[in-house]
CSV table of C-alpha atoms in Angstrom, one decimal:
chain,number,residue,atom,x,y,z
A,56,MET,CA,-0.1,0.0,-0.1
A,57,HIS,CA,1.2,3.3,-0.8
A,58,ASN,CA,3.9,4.6,1.9
A,59,MET,CA,2.1,8.0,3.1
A,60,ARG,CA,1.7,10.3,6.1
A,61,ARG,CA,-2.2,9.3,7.4
A,62,PRO,CA,-4.5,12.1,6.7
A,63,VAL,CA,-6.7,13.8,8.5
A,64,ALA,CA,-10.2,13.6,6.8
A,65,LEU,CA,-13.0,15.6,7.8
A,66,ALA,CA,-16.4,14.6,6.5
A,67,SER,CA,-19.7,15.8,6.5
A,68,LEU,CA,-22.9,15.0,4.4
A,69,ALA,CA,-25.3,17.2,3.2
A,70,LEU,CA,-27.9,17.2,-0.2
A,71,GLY,CA,-25.9,13.9,-1.2
A,72,PHE,CA,-22.6,15.4,-1.2
A,73,VAL,CA,-19.2,14.6,1.1
A,74,THR,CA,-17.1,17.1,1.6
A,75,LEU,CA,-13.7,15.9,3.0
A,76,ILE,CA,-10.6,17.5,3.7
A,77,ALA,CA,-7.6,15.6,3.9
A,78,VAL,CA,-4.6,17.6,5.7
A,79,SER,CA,-1.1,16.1,4.3
A,80,GLY,CA,2.1,18.1,5.5
A,81,GLN,CA,1.4,21.8,4.8
A,82,GLN,CA,-1.4,21.1,2.3
A,83,SER,CA,-5.1,20.9,2.6
A,84,GLU,CA,-8.0,20.6,-0.3
A,85,PRO,CA,-11.1,19.9,0.0
A,86,LEU,CA,-12.8,17.6,-2.4
A,87,ASP,CA,-16.0,16.1,-2.6
A,88,ILE,CA,-17.8,13.1,-3.9
A,89,GLN,CA,-21.0,12.5,-4.8
A,90,GLN,CA,-23.1,9.5,-5.9
A,91,VAL,CA,-23.7,9.3,-10.1
A,92,LYS,CA,-25.4,6.6,-10.4
A,93,ASN,CA,-25.6,2.6,-7.9
A,94,ASN,CA,-22.1,2.0,-7.3
A,95,LEU,CA,-21.0,5.0,-9.2
A,96,TYR,CA,-19.8,8.0,-8.2
A,97,MET,CA,-17.6,11.5,-8.8
A,98,ILE,CA,-15.3,13.5,-7.0
A,99,THR,CA,-14.5,17.0,-7.5
A,100,GLY,CA,-12.7,20.1,-6.8
A,101,PRO,CA,-9.6,21.0,-7.6
A,102,GLY,CA,-8.4,19.5,-10.9
A,103,GLY,CA,-10.6,17.2,-13.1
A,104,ASN,CA,-13.7,15.2,-12.3
A,105,ILE,CA,-13.0,11.8,-11.1
A,106,GLY,CA,-14.8,8.5,-11.5
A,107,VAL,CA,-14.9,6.0,-8.8
A,108,ARG,CA,-16.7,2.7,-10.1
A,109,VAL,CA,-17.1,0.6,-6.9
A,110,SER,CA,-17.1,-3.6,-7.5
A,111,THR,CA,-17.3,-6.3,-5.0
A,112,ASP,CA,-13.5,-7.2,-6.0
A,113,GLY,CA,-11.5,-3.5,-6.2
A,114,VAL,CA,-12.6,0.2,-7.2
A,115,VAL,CA,-11.9,1.1,-11.0
A,116,LEU,CA,-10.5,5.2,-10.7
A,117,VAL,CA,-11.1,7.0,-13.7
A,118,ASP,CA,-8.3,10.1,-13.4
A,119,ASN,CA,-6.9,10.9,-10.1
A,120,LYS,CA,-6.3,14.7,-10.3
A,121,PHE,CA,-2.8,16.2,-8.8
A,122,ASP,CA,-0.1,14.1,-7.1
A,123,ARG,CA,-0.8,16.1,-3.8
A,124,ASN,CA,-4.6,15.1,-4.2
A,125,HIS,CA,-3.7,11.7,-3.3
A,126,ASP,CA,-4.5,11.5,0.2
A,127,ALA,CA,-7.9,13.2,0.1
A,128,ILE,CA,-8.9,10.8,-2.5
A,129,MET,CA,-8.2,8.2,-1.1
A,130,SER,CA,-10.6,9.3,1.9
A,131,ALA,CA,-13.2,10.2,-0.6
A,132,VAL,CA,-12.7,7.0,-1.6
A,133,GLN,CA,-12.9,5.3,1.6
A,134,SER,CA,-15.7,7.4,2.4
A,135,VAL,CA,-18.2,5.1,-0.2
A,136,THR,CA,-15.9,1.5,0.0
A,137,SER,CA,-13.5,-0.5,2.0
A,138,GLN,CA,-12.4,-1.9,-1.3
A,139,PRO,CA,-8.9,-1.4,-2.6
A,140,ILE,CA,-8.1,1.0,-5.6
A,141,THR,CA,-7.1,-1.6,-8.6
A,142,TYR,CA,-7.0,0.3,-11.7
A,143,VAL,CA,-6.9,3.9,-12.7
A,144,ILE,CA,-8.0,5.1,-16.1
A,145,GLY,CA,-6.7,8.2,-17.5
A,146,THR,CA,-8.6,10.3,-19.5
A,147,HIS,CA,-5.7,12.2,-21.3
A,148,HIS,CA,-2.3,13.3,-20.3
A,149,HIS,CA,-2.8,16.7,-18.6
A,150,GLY,CA,-1.4,17.0,-15.1
A,151,ASP,CA,-5.2,17.7,-13.1
A,152,HIS,CA,-6.3,14.6,-14.6
A,153,MET,CA,-3.3,11.8,-14.2
A,154,GLY,CA,-0.6,14.3,-12.4
A,155,GLY,CA,-1.8,11.6,-9.4
A,156,ASN,CA,-0.2,8.6,-11.4
A,157,PRO,CA,3.0,8.5,-9.3
A,158,SER,CA,1.4,7.9,-6.1
A,159,PHE,CA,-1.7,5.6,-7.5
A,160,SER,CA,0.9,3.3,-9.6
A,161,THR,CA,2.4,2.4,-6.4
A,162,HIS,CA,-1.0,0.3,-5.6
A,163,ALA,CA,-2.9,0.1,-8.9
A,164,ASP,CA,-2.1,-0.5,-12.2
A,165,ILE,CA,-2.3,2.6,-14.9
A,166,ILE,CA,-4.4,2.4,-18.3
A,167,GLY,CA,-4.2,5.2,-21.1
A,168,HIS,CA,-4.3,5.4,-24.9
A,169,GLN,CA,-1.0,5.0,-26.5
A,170,ASN,CA,-0.6,8.8,-27.5
A,171,ASN,CA,-1.6,9.5,-23.8
A,172,ARG,CA,1.4,7.5,-23.1
A,173,THR,CA,4.0,8.9,-25.6
A,174,ASN,CA,2.8,12.5,-24.4
A,175,MET,CA,3.8,12.3,-20.9
A,176,LEU,CA,6.9,10.4,-22.3
A,177,ARG,CA,7.4,14.0,-24.4
A,178,GLY,CA,6.7,16.1,-21.6
A,179,ASP,CA,8.8,14.2,-18.6
A,180,GLN,CA,5.8,13.9,-16.7
A,181,PRO,CA,6.5,11.1,-14.3
A,182,ALA,CA,4.8,7.8,-14.0
A,183,PRO,CA,2.9,7.2,-17.7
A,184,PRO,CA,0.3,4.4,-17.8
A,185,ASN,CA,2.1,1.3,-17.6
A,186,ILE,CA,-0.9,-0.5,-19.8
A,187,VAL,CA,-1.8,1.0,-22.8
A,188,PHE,CA,-4.5,0.4,-25.8
A,189,SER,CA,-4.8,1.5,-29.2
A,190,ASP,CA,-8.9,1.5,-29.9
A,191,GLU,CA,-10.6,0.0,-27.2
A,192,THR,CA,-9.9,-2.3,-24.0
A,193,ALA,CA,-11.9,-3.5,-21.2
A,194,VAL,CA,-11.4,-4.1,-17.3
A,195,PHE,CA,-13.6,-7.0,-15.5
A,196,LEU,CA,-13.8,-6.8,-12.1
A,197,GLY,CA,-16.1,-8.1,-9.1
A,198,GLY,CA,-18.6,-8.6,-12.1
A,199,VAL,CA,-18.6,-4.9,-13.6
A,200,GLU,CA,-17.3,-4.5,-16.7
A,201,VAL,CA,-15.7,-0.8,-17.7
A,202,ARG,CA,-14.7,-0.1,-21.3
A,203,ALA,CA,-12.4,2.6,-22.3
A,204,TYR,CA,-12.6,3.7,-26.2
A,205,HIS,CA,-10.5,6.1,-28.3
A,206,PHE,CA,-12.7,7.7,-31.0
A,207,GLY,CA,-9.4,10.0,-32.5
A,208,GLN,CA,-8.4,13.4,-31.7
A,209,GLY,CA,-10.4,16.3,-30.2
A,210,HIS,CA,-9.0,17.5,-26.7
A,211,THR,CA,-5.8,15.7,-27.6
A,212,ASN,CA,-4.6,12.6,-29.5
A,213,GLY,CA,-5.4,10.4,-26.6
A,214,ASP,CA,-8.3,10.9,-25.2
A,215,ALA,CA,-10.1,8.1,-23.8
A,216,VAL,CA,-14.0,7.9,-23.5
A,217,VAL,CA,-14.6,5.2,-20.2
A,218,TYR,CA,-18.0,3.4,-20.7
A,219,PHE,CA,-20.1,2.3,-17.7
A,220,PRO,CA,-22.6,-0.3,-19.9
A,221,ASP,CA,-24.4,-1.5,-16.9
A,222,LEU,CA,-25.1,1.7,-15.9
A,223,ARG,CA,-25.1,3.3,-19.2
A,224,THR,CA,-23.3,6.3,-18.1
A,225,ILE,CA,-19.8,7.5,-19.8
A,226,HIS,CA,-17.1,9.5,-18.5
A,227,GLY,CA,-15.8,11.9,-21.0
A,228,GLY,CA,-12.9,13.4,-20.0
A,229,ASP,CA,-12.0,16.8,-21.6
A,230,LEU,CA,-13.4,16.1,-24.2
A,231,LEU,CA,-16.4,17.2,-22.2
A,232,HIS,CA,-16.8,20.8,-20.2
A,233,GLY,CA,-19.2,22.4,-18.1
A,234,THR,CA,-17.8,26.0,-19.3
A,235,ALA,CA,-16.0,26.0,-22.5
A,236,PRO,CA,-13.3,23.2,-24.1
A,237,PHE,CA,-9.2,23.7,-24.4
A,238,ILE,CA,-8.0,22.4,-27.8
A,239,ASP,CA,-4.7,21.1,-27.2
A,240,TYR,CA,-2.9,21.8,-30.6
A,241,ALA,CA,0.0,21.2,-29.5
A,242,ASN,CA,-0.6,17.6,-28.3
A,243,GLY,CA,-2.5,16.8,-31.1
A,244,GLY,CA,-5.9,18.4,-30.6
A,245,SER,CA,-8.4,19.3,-33.3
A,246,SER,CA,-11.7,20.9,-33.6
A,247,ARG,CA,-12.6,19.1,-36.7
A,248,ALA,CA,-11.6,15.6,-35.3
A,249,TRP,CA,-13.4,16.6,-32.5
A,250,ILE,CA,-17.0,16.4,-33.7
A,251,THR,CA,-16.2,13.2,-35.2
A,252,THR,CA,-15.1,12.1,-31.8
A,253,LEU,CA,-18.4,13.1,-30.2
A,254,ASP,CA,-20.5,11.7,-32.9
A,255,ALA,CA,-19.2,8.3,-32.1
A,256,LEU,CA,-19.3,9.0,-28.5
A,257,LEU,CA,-23.3,9.8,-28.9
A,258,GLU,CA,-23.4,6.3,-30.8
A,259,LEU,CA,-22.9,4.7,-27.3
A,260,ASP,CA,-26.0,3.8,-25.7
A,261,TRP,CA,-25.7,6.0,-22.7
A,262,ASP,CA,-28.2,8.8,-20.7
A,263,THR,CA,-25.4,10.2,-18.3
A,264,ALA,CA,-22.5,11.7,-18.9
A,265,ILE,CA,-19.7,12.5,-16.5
A,266,PRO,CA,-17.7,15.5,-18.2
A,267,GLY,CA,-13.7,16.4,-17.4
A,268,HIS,CA,-14.8,19.3,-15.3
A,269,GLY,CA,-18.6,20.6,-14.1
A,270,ALA,CA,-21.8,19.3,-13.1
A,271,VAL,CA,-22.9,15.7,-14.8
A,272,MET,CA,-24.3,15.9,-18.0
A,273,THR,CA,-27.4,14.3,-19.7
A,274,ARG,CA,-27.1,13.3,-23.4
A,275,SER,CA,-29.3,16.6,-24.0
A,276,ASP,CA,-26.1,18.5,-22.6
A,277,VAL,CA,-23.7,16.8,-24.6
A,278,GLN,CA,-25.6,16.9,-28.2
A,279,ASP,CA,-25.8,20.9,-27.6
A,280,PHE,CA,-21.8,20.3,-26.7
A,281,ARG,CA,-21.5,18.9,-29.8
A,282,ASN,CA,-23.7,21.4,-31.8
A,283,GLN,CA,-21.6,24.2,-30.2
A,284,MET,CA,-18.5,23.0,-31.7
A,285,VAL,CA,-20.1,23.2,-35.1
A,286,SER,CA,-21.3,26.7,-34.6
A,287,VAL,CA,-18.1,28.4,-33.5
A,288,ARG,CA,-16.1,26.6,-36.2
A,289,THR,CA,-18.6,27.9,-38.8
A,290,ARG,CA,-18.3,31.4,-37.4
A,291,MET,CA,-15.0,31.2,-37.3
A,292,SER,CA,-14.7,29.9,-41.2
A,293,GLU,CA,-16.9,33.1,-41.6
A,294,LEU,CA,-14.7,35.5,-40.2
A,295,ILE,CA,-11.8,34.4,-41.7
A,296,GLY,CA,-13.7,34.5,-45.0
A,297,GLY,CA,-14.3,38.2,-44.5
A,298,GLY,CA,-11.1,38.9,-43.9
A,299,VAL,CA,-10.5,39.1,-40.2
A,300,SER,CA,-7.4,39.2,-38.8
A,301,ARG,CA,-5.6,36.3,-36.5
A,302,GLU,CA,-4.9,39.3,-34.0
A,303,ASP,CA,-8.6,40.6,-34.3
A,304,ALA,CA,-10.5,37.0,-34.5
A,305,PRO,CA,-10.7,36.8,-30.7
A,306,THR,CA,-12.4,39.9,-30.1
A,307,ARG,CA,-14.7,39.3,-33.5
A,308,LEU,CA,-15.6,35.9,-32.5
A,309,ARG,CA,-17.5,36.6,-29.0
A,310,THR,CA,-21.3,36.6,-29.3
A,311,ASN,CA,-23.9,35.8,-26.5
A,312,GLU,CA,-25.2,33.0,-28.6
A,313,LEU,CA,-22.2,30.9,-28.6
A,314,SER,CA,-21.5,30.6,-24.7
A,315,TRP,CA,-18.1,29.6,-25.1
A,316,THR,CA,-17.0,32.5,-26.7
A,317,VAL,CA,-17.8,34.6,-24.0
A,318,ALA,CA,-16.9,32.6,-21.0
A,319,ASP,CA,-13.6,34.5,-20.1
A,320,GLU,CA,-12.7,32.0,-17.2
A,321,GLY,CA,-13.2,29.1,-19.9
A,322,LEU,CA,-9.5,28.0,-21.7
A,323,PHE,CA,-11.5,28.3,-25.0
A,324,MET,CA,-11.0,32.1,-25.4
A,325,ARG,CA,-7.9,32.0,-23.2
A,326,ARG,CA,-5.6,29.3,-24.5
A,327,SER,CA,-7.3,27.7,-28.3
A,328,ILE,CA,-8.0,30.8,-30.5
A,329,PRO,CA,-4.8,31.2,-32.1
A,330,GLY,CA,-4.2,27.3,-33.3
A,331,PHE,CA,-8.0,27.6,-34.0
A,332,TYR,CA,-7.8,30.6,-35.9
A,333,ASP,CA,-4.7,28.8,-37.9
A,334,GLU,CA,-6.8,25.2,-37.9
A,335,MET,CA,-9.8,26.9,-40.0
A,336,SER,CA,-7.6,28.7,-42.2
A,337,ALA,CA,-6.1,25.9,-43.6
A,338,GLU,CA,-9.3,24.1,-44.2
A,339,ARG,CA,-10.0,26.7,-46.2
């Protein structure tokens, strides 16, 4: 088991959420855990949303936030089950989703798409996945099946969609975002391919989705997310066709009809626009 300073966990139950504050050394950080469906939970707080699938023989975790969150995550999981964490499936390589790999790899297998591992190695990130897949894989644990699919580029070139078929629920990682998406062009991201990836995701049989950030989503929410990707691409293409420069594009792209473009706290406007402009220009 992980060799760590034992955390002090404080829990309060309200409105279906358990809030835990784990104190380890000088760091303390609150995390919330809520039930999504029977034996499926979501841990929220700083970093990406974590999926927790409980079985009679162990727990499958989807993502693991930052390494500093390990103790708090363990406390959150232990608040709903005594089963150990056996597998961690990473949705993509970013540190707010798989930054906890160094600590979790001491007591669980880390699974990710092969491009996820490549991206982590290239970025000199510690503890890349020790199990990789190309198109799809599955974990069977305590009578529970958890599938992972790679449908193509989108947020990065190594995104995994994790599917819980018996619960008709998916974890989409940052392919789904409650505020506004980030297109990581440096690591194979693509707005055009993102739409195709979402179309494949929507072909699965599910009614509930855990996004990388934000609240639990419905199929209608995900369809709206997909449609906004189409709409922002259309708007940017029209602006470029009308002669709008790369420098003026961020201002001209803004419209209240497209929530991503007015979400100043979202990474779509803060970090994606230069690459997005170049991508759309190349398509013309």
